[in-house]
Amino acid sequence: MEMKDIKEKFLEILEKAKNIVFLTGAGISAESGIKTFRGEDGYYKNVSVMKLASVEGFLENPKLVWQWYNERQENILKAKPNPAHKAIAKFEKMMEKEGKKVYVITQNVDDLHERAGSNNLLKLHGDIFTVKCISCDYKENRNEVIKERNCPKCGQLIRPDVVWFGEALPVGIYEKAYQLAAESDIFFVVGTSAVVYPAAYLPVLASSSGATIFEVNINETPISSNAIFLKGKAGEILPEILNIKVN
Ligand code: BV8
């Protein structure tokens, strides 16, 4: 479909829509200079994902994992929300005036959606600027590069408070995301390879609940065949399809 036709179709569906959901992945932050995981120069390209994003990997080599998270924290602190993050945040405010709700469900652990001004935000995989103890209930959030150290309460190891492979998502967050997907009228999937579960299940659920799926990606993914596919960079496509000017 041509962009012109897609924009017409989007406006037609938007007319009657009440709930619009954006599921985002690392690709939405790529134009802010943040590396993705599985792309050409992705984080997982030359190191096993389980060494970096699993409890076993962390316990085996906490220094390596902390080095990776510190590098990412540094990049995120230097990065800025790009037109894709900004377009979604502006769209949320515009739709509020028309009595429609806009939600963002992100797999990203960066804070670019928050900094762009998105309010209805669910972070499925945690927050890179929050750390917790591997043993007691100590938790702390600091917007800076958090160096590896031991828990001030019990002396055990401190780890990033993010969801690693084999770990459950934060209690209540997935249930809420599941409900938003089931009740969505329009479901955008932006910048994700759609291979990590349970996040990748959400567009399937949305579609089976009657939502229209729009996918924004530079490449096709396993869900492209079941979506209106908008090939291109999120920072260019989203302002255009949402018809929003971002500075
Ligand atoms: C769980 C840590 C159960 C956070 C990450 C077999 C089959 C199915 C599932 C499984 C299986 N075996 C195991 C599982 C479950 C597993 C899973 O899904 N594995 C997959 C890989 C096979 N899932 C889990 O383990 C999850 N937990 O299931 O728990 C449970 C239940 C109860 C009790 C106990 C346990 C946990 C998953 C979370 C994993 N955490 N990392 C961090 O440090 O960030 S994974 C990592 O992948 C990140 O979290 C990231 O969020 C996630 C998804 O990646 P993407 O965001 O999609 O990024 P990617 O690089 O892959 O793609 C980028 C895309 O952007 C590309 O498509 C590219 O084309 C596009 N792009 C690039 N530039 C642009 C662009 N698009 C637009 N514009 C651009 N400019």
Short mmCIF file of N, CA, C and O in Angstrom, two decimals, residues 20-25 28-29 85 88-89 92-93 96 101-127 170 172-174 176-177 180:
data_model
loop_
_atom_site.label_atom_id
_atom_site.label_comp_id
_atom_site.label_asym_id
_atom_site.label_seq_id
_atom_site.Cartn_x
_atom_site.Cartn_y
_atom_site.Cartn_z
N ILE A 20 -5.58 3.60 21.45
CA ILE A 20 -4.48 3.40 20.50
C ILE A 20 -3.23 3.01 21.30
O ILE A 20 -2.89 3.69 22.29
N VAL A 21 -2.59 1.90 20.93
CA VAL A 21 -1.43 1.39 21.68
C VAL A 21 -0.21 1.36 20.78
O VAL A 21 -0.30 1.01 19.60
N PHE A 22 0.95 1.76 21.34
CA PHE A 22 2.23 1.66 20.62
C PHE A 22 3.11 0.67 21.38
O PHE A 22 3.44 0.90 22.54
N LEU A 23 3.49 -0.45 20.75
CA LEU A 23 4.46 -1.37 21.34
C LEU A 23 5.80 -1.03 20.70
O LEU A 23 5.93 -1.07 19.48
N THR A 24 6.79 -0.64 21.54
CA THR A 24 8.07 -0.21 20.94
C THR A 24 9.23 -1.11 21.36
O THR A 24 9.20 -1.72 22.44
N GLY A 25 10.24 -1.13 20.51
CA GLY A 25 11.47 -1.89 20.79
C GLY A 25 12.67 -1.01 20.50
O GLY A 25 12.54 0.19 20.23
N ILE A 28 13.15 2.03 17.95
CA ILE A 28 12.64 3.40 18.08
C ILE A 28 13.71 4.32 18.67
O ILE A 28 13.67 5.54 18.48
N SER A 29 14.69 3.74 19.37
CA SER A 29 15.76 4.57 19.95
C SER A 29 17.01 4.60 19.08
O SER A 29 17.98 5.29 19.40
N HIS A 85 9.85 9.28 19.25
CA HIS A 85 9.38 9.38 20.65
C HIS A 85 8.48 10.62 20.79
O HIS A 85 7.43 10.58 21.45
N ILE A 88 4.91 10.36 19.21
CA ILE A 88 3.97 9.54 20.03
C ILE A 88 3.49 10.36 21.22
O ILE A 88 2.29 10.39 21.54
N ALA A 89 4.41 11.09 21.86
CA ALA A 89 4.03 11.88 23.05
C ALA A 89 3.05 12.99 22.66
O ALA A 89 2.05 13.22 23.36
N GLU A 92 -0.39 11.54 21.89
CA GLU A 92 -1.13 11.22 23.13
C GLU A 92 -1.89 12.46 23.61
O GLU A 92 -3.09 12.39 23.92
N LYS A 93 -1.24 13.60 23.60
CA LYS A 93 -1.89 14.84 24.09
C LYS A 93 -3.02 15.25 23.15
O LYS A 93 -4.11 15.64 23.57
N GLU A 96 -6.04 13.00 23.56
CA GLU A 96 -6.74 13.21 24.85
C GLU A 96 -7.88 14.24 24.65
O GLU A 96 -8.98 14.07 25.17
N LYS A 101 -7.67 7.41 24.19
CA LYS A 101 -6.51 7.12 25.05
C LYS A 101 -5.37 6.57 24.21
O LYS A 101 -5.61 5.70 23.34
N VAL A 102 -4.16 7.05 24.47
CA VAL A 102 -2.95 6.53 23.80
C VAL A 102 -2.03 5.94 24.87
O VAL A 102 -1.77 6.56 25.89
N TYR A 103 -1.58 4.70 24.63
CA TYR A 103 -0.68 4.02 25.59
C TYR A 103 0.60 3.61 24.89
O TYR A 103 0.57 3.25 23.71
N VAL A 104 1.70 3.63 25.63
CA VAL A 104 2.96 3.10 25.11
C VAL A 104 3.36 1.90 25.97
O VAL A 104 3.41 1.99 27.20
N ILE A 105 3.59 0.78 25.30
CA ILE A 105 4.13 -0.41 25.99
C ILE A 105 5.53 -0.59 25.40
O ILE A 105 5.67 -0.83 24.21
N THR A 106 6.57 -0.38 26.22
CA THR A 106 7.91 -0.47 25.64
C THR A 106 8.70 -1.64 26.19
O THR A 106 8.54 -2.01 27.36
N GLN A 107 9.52 -2.23 25.34
CA GLN A 107 10.46 -3.27 25.77
C GLN A 107 11.79 -2.62 26.16
O GLN A 107 12.67 -3.28 26.70
N ASN A 108 11.90 -1.32 25.87
CA ASN A 108 13.17 -0.62 26.09
C ASN A 108 13.37 -0.27 27.56
O ASN A 108 12.39 0.00 28.27
N VAL A 109 14.60 -0.30 28.00
CA VAL A 109 14.89 0.06 29.40
C VAL A 109 15.45 1.48 29.48
O VAL A 109 15.81 1.95 30.56
N ASP A 110 15.49 2.19 28.31
CA ASP A 110 15.95 3.59 28.34
C ASP A 110 14.79 4.49 28.78
O ASP A 110 13.67 4.00 28.93
N ASP A 111 15.10 5.79 29.00
CA ASP A 111 14.04 6.69 29.51
C ASP A 111 13.61 7.69 28.45
O ASP A 111 13.14 8.79 28.76
N LEU A 112 13.76 7.34 27.17
CA LEU A 112 13.49 8.32 26.11
C LEU A 112 11.99 8.59 25.92
O LEU A 112 11.60 9.71 25.61
N HIS A 113 11.14 7.61 26.13
CA HIS A 113 9.69 7.88 26.06
C HIS A 113 9.29 8.85 27.18
O HIS A 113 8.52 9.78 26.94
N GLU A 114 9.82 8.63 28.38
CA GLU A 114 9.49 9.52 29.52
C GLU A 114 9.97 10.93 29.19
O GLU A 114 9.24 11.91 29.34
N ARG A 115 11.21 11.04 28.69
CA ARG A 115 11.77 12.37 28.43
C ARG A 115 11.06 13.06 27.27
O ARG A 115 11.05 14.28 27.17
N ALA A 116 10.43 12.27 26.38
CA ALA A 116 9.67 12.88 25.26
C ALA A 116 8.32 13.37 25.75
O ALA A 116 7.64 14.13 25.06
N GLY A 117 7.87 12.88 26.92
CA GLY A 117 6.61 13.36 27.50
C GLY A 117 5.47 12.35 27.47
O GLY A 117 4.33 12.69 27.76
N SER A 118 5.77 11.09 27.13
CA SER A 118 4.69 10.07 27.17
C SER A 118 4.30 9.82 28.61
O SER A 118 5.16 9.60 29.46
N ASN A 119 2.99 9.80 28.88
CA ASN A 119 2.55 9.59 30.27
C ASN A 119 2.07 8.16 30.50
O ASN A 119 2.44 7.52 31.47
N ASN A 120 1.21 7.66 29.59
CA ASN A 120 0.65 6.31 29.81
C ASN A 120 1.66 5.29 29.29
O ASN A 120 1.57 4.81 28.17
N LEU A 121 2.65 4.98 30.14
CA LEU A 121 3.79 4.17 29.69
C LEU A 121 3.96 2.92 30.57
O LEU A 121 3.97 3.02 31.79
N LEU A 122 4.07 1.77 29.91
CA LEU A 122 4.36 0.51 30.62
C LEU A 122 5.74 0.04 30.17
O LEU A 122 5.99 -0.09 28.97
N LYS A 123 6.65 -0.22 31.15
CA LYS A 123 7.99 -0.70 30.79
C LYS A 123 8.06 -2.19 31.08
O LYS A 123 8.22 -2.59 32.23
N LEU A 124 7.95 -2.99 30.04
CA LEU A 124 7.87 -4.45 30.23
C LEU A 124 9.16 -5.04 30.82
O LEU A 124 9.12 -6.00 31.58
N HIS A 125 10.32 -4.49 30.43
CA HIS A 125 11.59 -5.13 30.79
C HIS A 125 12.40 -4.33 31.81
O HIS A 125 13.58 -4.56 31.96
N GLY A 126 11.74 -3.40 32.51
CA GLY A 126 12.41 -2.67 33.58
C GLY A 126 13.09 -1.40 33.10
O GLY A 126 12.87 -0.94 31.99
N ASP A 127 13.96 -0.86 33.97
CA ASP A 127 14.54 0.47 33.79
C ASP A 127 16.04 0.40 34.08
O ASP A 127 16.45 -0.02 35.17
N PRO A 170 7.81 -7.75 35.43
CA PRO A 170 7.37 -7.20 36.72
C PRO A 170 5.90 -7.50 37.00
O PRO A 170 5.09 -7.38 36.08
N GLY A 172 2.18 -7.64 37.45
CA GLY A 172 1.10 -6.70 37.09
C GLY A 172 1.32 -5.99 35.78
O GLY A 172 0.36 -5.61 35.10
N ILE A 173 2.58 -5.85 35.39
CA ILE A 173 2.86 -5.06 34.17
C ILE A 173 2.37 -5.82 32.93
O ILE A 173 1.68 -5.28 32.07
N TYR A 174 2.69 -7.12 32.85
CA TYR A 174 2.28 -7.85 31.66
C TYR A 174 0.76 -8.00 31.60
O TYR A 174 0.15 -7.88 30.53
N LYS A 176 -1.40 -5.90 32.67
CA LYS A 176 -1.94 -4.61 32.21
C LYS A 176 -1.71 -4.48 30.70
O LYS A 176 -2.61 -4.09 29.95
N ALA A 177 -0.51 -4.86 30.23
CA ALA A 177 -0.20 -4.77 28.79
C ALA A 177 -1.13 -5.67 27.99
O ALA A 177 -1.63 -5.31 26.93
N LEU A 180 -4.46 -3.97 27.71
CA LEU A 180 -4.42 -2.85 26.74
C LEU A 180 -4.44 -3.37 25.31
O LEU A 180 -5.14 -2.84 24.45
#
